[in-house]
XYZ file of C-alpha atoms in Angstrom:
139
model
C -0.107 -0.108 0.102
C 1.270 3.555 -1.065
C 2.311 6.117 1.531
C -0.853 8.392 0.377
C -3.155 5.674 0.680
C -1.827 4.796 4.173
C -2.191 8.585 5.216
C -5.683 8.649 3.637
C -6.872 5.849 5.714
C -5.334 7.081 8.928
C -6.830 10.290 8.330
C -10.503 8.948 7.855
C -10.499 6.099 10.225
C -10.252 8.512 13.280
C -12.035 11.466 14.619
C -11.589 14.402 12.755
C -10.858 16.382 16.038
C -7.567 14.772 16.067
C -6.404 14.976 12.600
C -2.835 15.177 12.001
C -1.609 17.872 9.718
C 0.785 15.747 8.321
C -1.461 13.224 7.042
C -4.001 15.810 5.486
C -0.802 17.509 3.899
C 0.392 14.246 2.191
C -3.101 13.497 0.990
C -3.846 16.893 -0.072
C -0.401 17.137 -2.192
C -0.970 13.777 -3.445
C -4.320 14.579 -4.995
C -3.541 18.046 -6.000
C -0.448 17.541 -7.487
C 0.011 13.774 -8.304
C -3.313 12.911 -9.502
C -3.951 10.562 -6.622
C -7.558 9.184 -6.093
C -7.609 6.729 -3.022
C -9.015 3.421 -2.983
C -12.227 3.054 -0.954
C -12.185 -0.902 -0.703
C -10.577 -1.081 2.637
C -12.721 1.530 4.428
C -15.406 0.691 7.029
C -18.928 1.983 6.776
C -18.066 4.135 9.645
C -15.259 5.841 7.687
C -17.589 6.810 4.415
C -18.594 10.081 5.842
C -15.016 11.348 6.790
C -13.635 10.106 3.555
C -16.422 11.729 1.641
C -15.679 14.732 3.676
C -12.098 14.934 2.987
C -12.347 14.185 -0.546
C -15.269 16.699 -1.366
C -13.117 19.422 0.496
C -9.948 18.543 -1.693
C -11.873 18.082 -4.779
C -12.943 22.011 -4.911
C -9.546 23.442 -5.278
C -8.704 25.001 -8.748
C -5.438 22.942 -8.667
C -7.055 19.688 -9.280
C -7.024 18.681 -13.004
C -10.558 18.252 -14.475
C -10.055 14.589 -15.386
C -9.085 13.931 -11.539
C -12.141 16.122 -10.434
C -14.288 13.546 -12.503
C -12.791 10.563 -10.983
C -12.840 12.272 -7.322
C -16.745 13.116 -7.990
C -17.301 9.268 -8.746
C -15.720 8.334 -5.462
C -17.570 11.037 -3.724
C -20.902 9.861 -5.010
C -20.261 6.240 -4.134
C -19.311 7.580 -0.874
C -22.632 9.644 -0.502
C -24.809 6.755 -1.590
C -23.006 4.398 1.092
C -22.885 7.009 4.002
C -26.632 7.582 3.270
C -27.312 3.817 3.716
C -25.134 3.732 6.778
C -26.810 6.904 8.413
C -30.175 5.108 8.023
C -28.779 2.530 10.088
C -27.552 4.438 12.578
C -29.629 5.260 15.738
C -31.989 8.361 15.822
C -30.060 9.406 19.027
C -26.579 9.636 17.481
C -27.849 11.640 14.385
C -29.289 13.847 16.674
C -26.294 13.907 18.738
C -24.414 15.014 15.749
C -26.870 17.612 14.512
C -26.873 19.093 17.922
C -23.244 20.274 17.831
C -23.706 21.978 14.274
C -20.502 23.001 12.946
C -20.305 26.032 10.747
C -18.554 24.018 8.149
C -21.692 23.609 5.560
C -19.567 20.707 3.834
C -18.865 18.797 7.318
C -22.876 19.291 7.920
C -23.701 17.822 4.522
C -21.632 14.867 5.373
C -23.224 14.391 8.713
C -20.075 15.471 10.765
C -19.827 17.989 13.534
C -16.002 18.614 13.081
C -14.371 20.529 10.393
C -10.794 20.652 8.611
C -11.076 24.217 7.884
C -8.387 25.226 10.236
C -6.005 22.557 8.757
C -6.985 23.280 5.336
C -6.112 27.117 5.842
C -2.329 25.826 6.401
C -2.605 23.779 3.008
C -3.170 27.004 0.893
C 0.429 27.776 -0.036
C 0.493 24.446 -1.708
C -2.569 24.705 -3.908
C -1.358 27.740 -5.960
C -0.010 27.917 -9.115
C 3.287 29.295 -7.710
C 4.100 26.028 -5.733
C 6.440 23.658 -7.361
C 5.452 20.222 -6.066
C 8.614 18.551 -7.809
C 11.140 20.938 -6.331
C 9.518 20.548 -2.866
C 9.534 16.778 -2.945
C 13.221 16.552 -3.761
């Protein structure tokens, strides 16, 4: 399994509250500059919403090539359908608990999450500009 896939799985299998910036940065750079689209095969149903939120968030940046946006969109659609099915199976009480916390992040709310990556994504902004040279940084 490649490093990017490991970072992605680590990122989406734990609570978004305690996310490691290094994992998010690794996944973001891979998606934005290397055309990485993670495999969803090893994800548990509990991780679908987090995975969808992370990919949906990263896909929105202009540095993602159009063909990769389409691939990511297909993965996100699959996760949306799976997350919806999983959410139907969760208890009403747990859904109410998530909704009670209400994050300001509309995208997180769309995915039924009460935490946000916004503070970490702000730190990623220098890496998604046209002036960032990914190959020079990787050396």
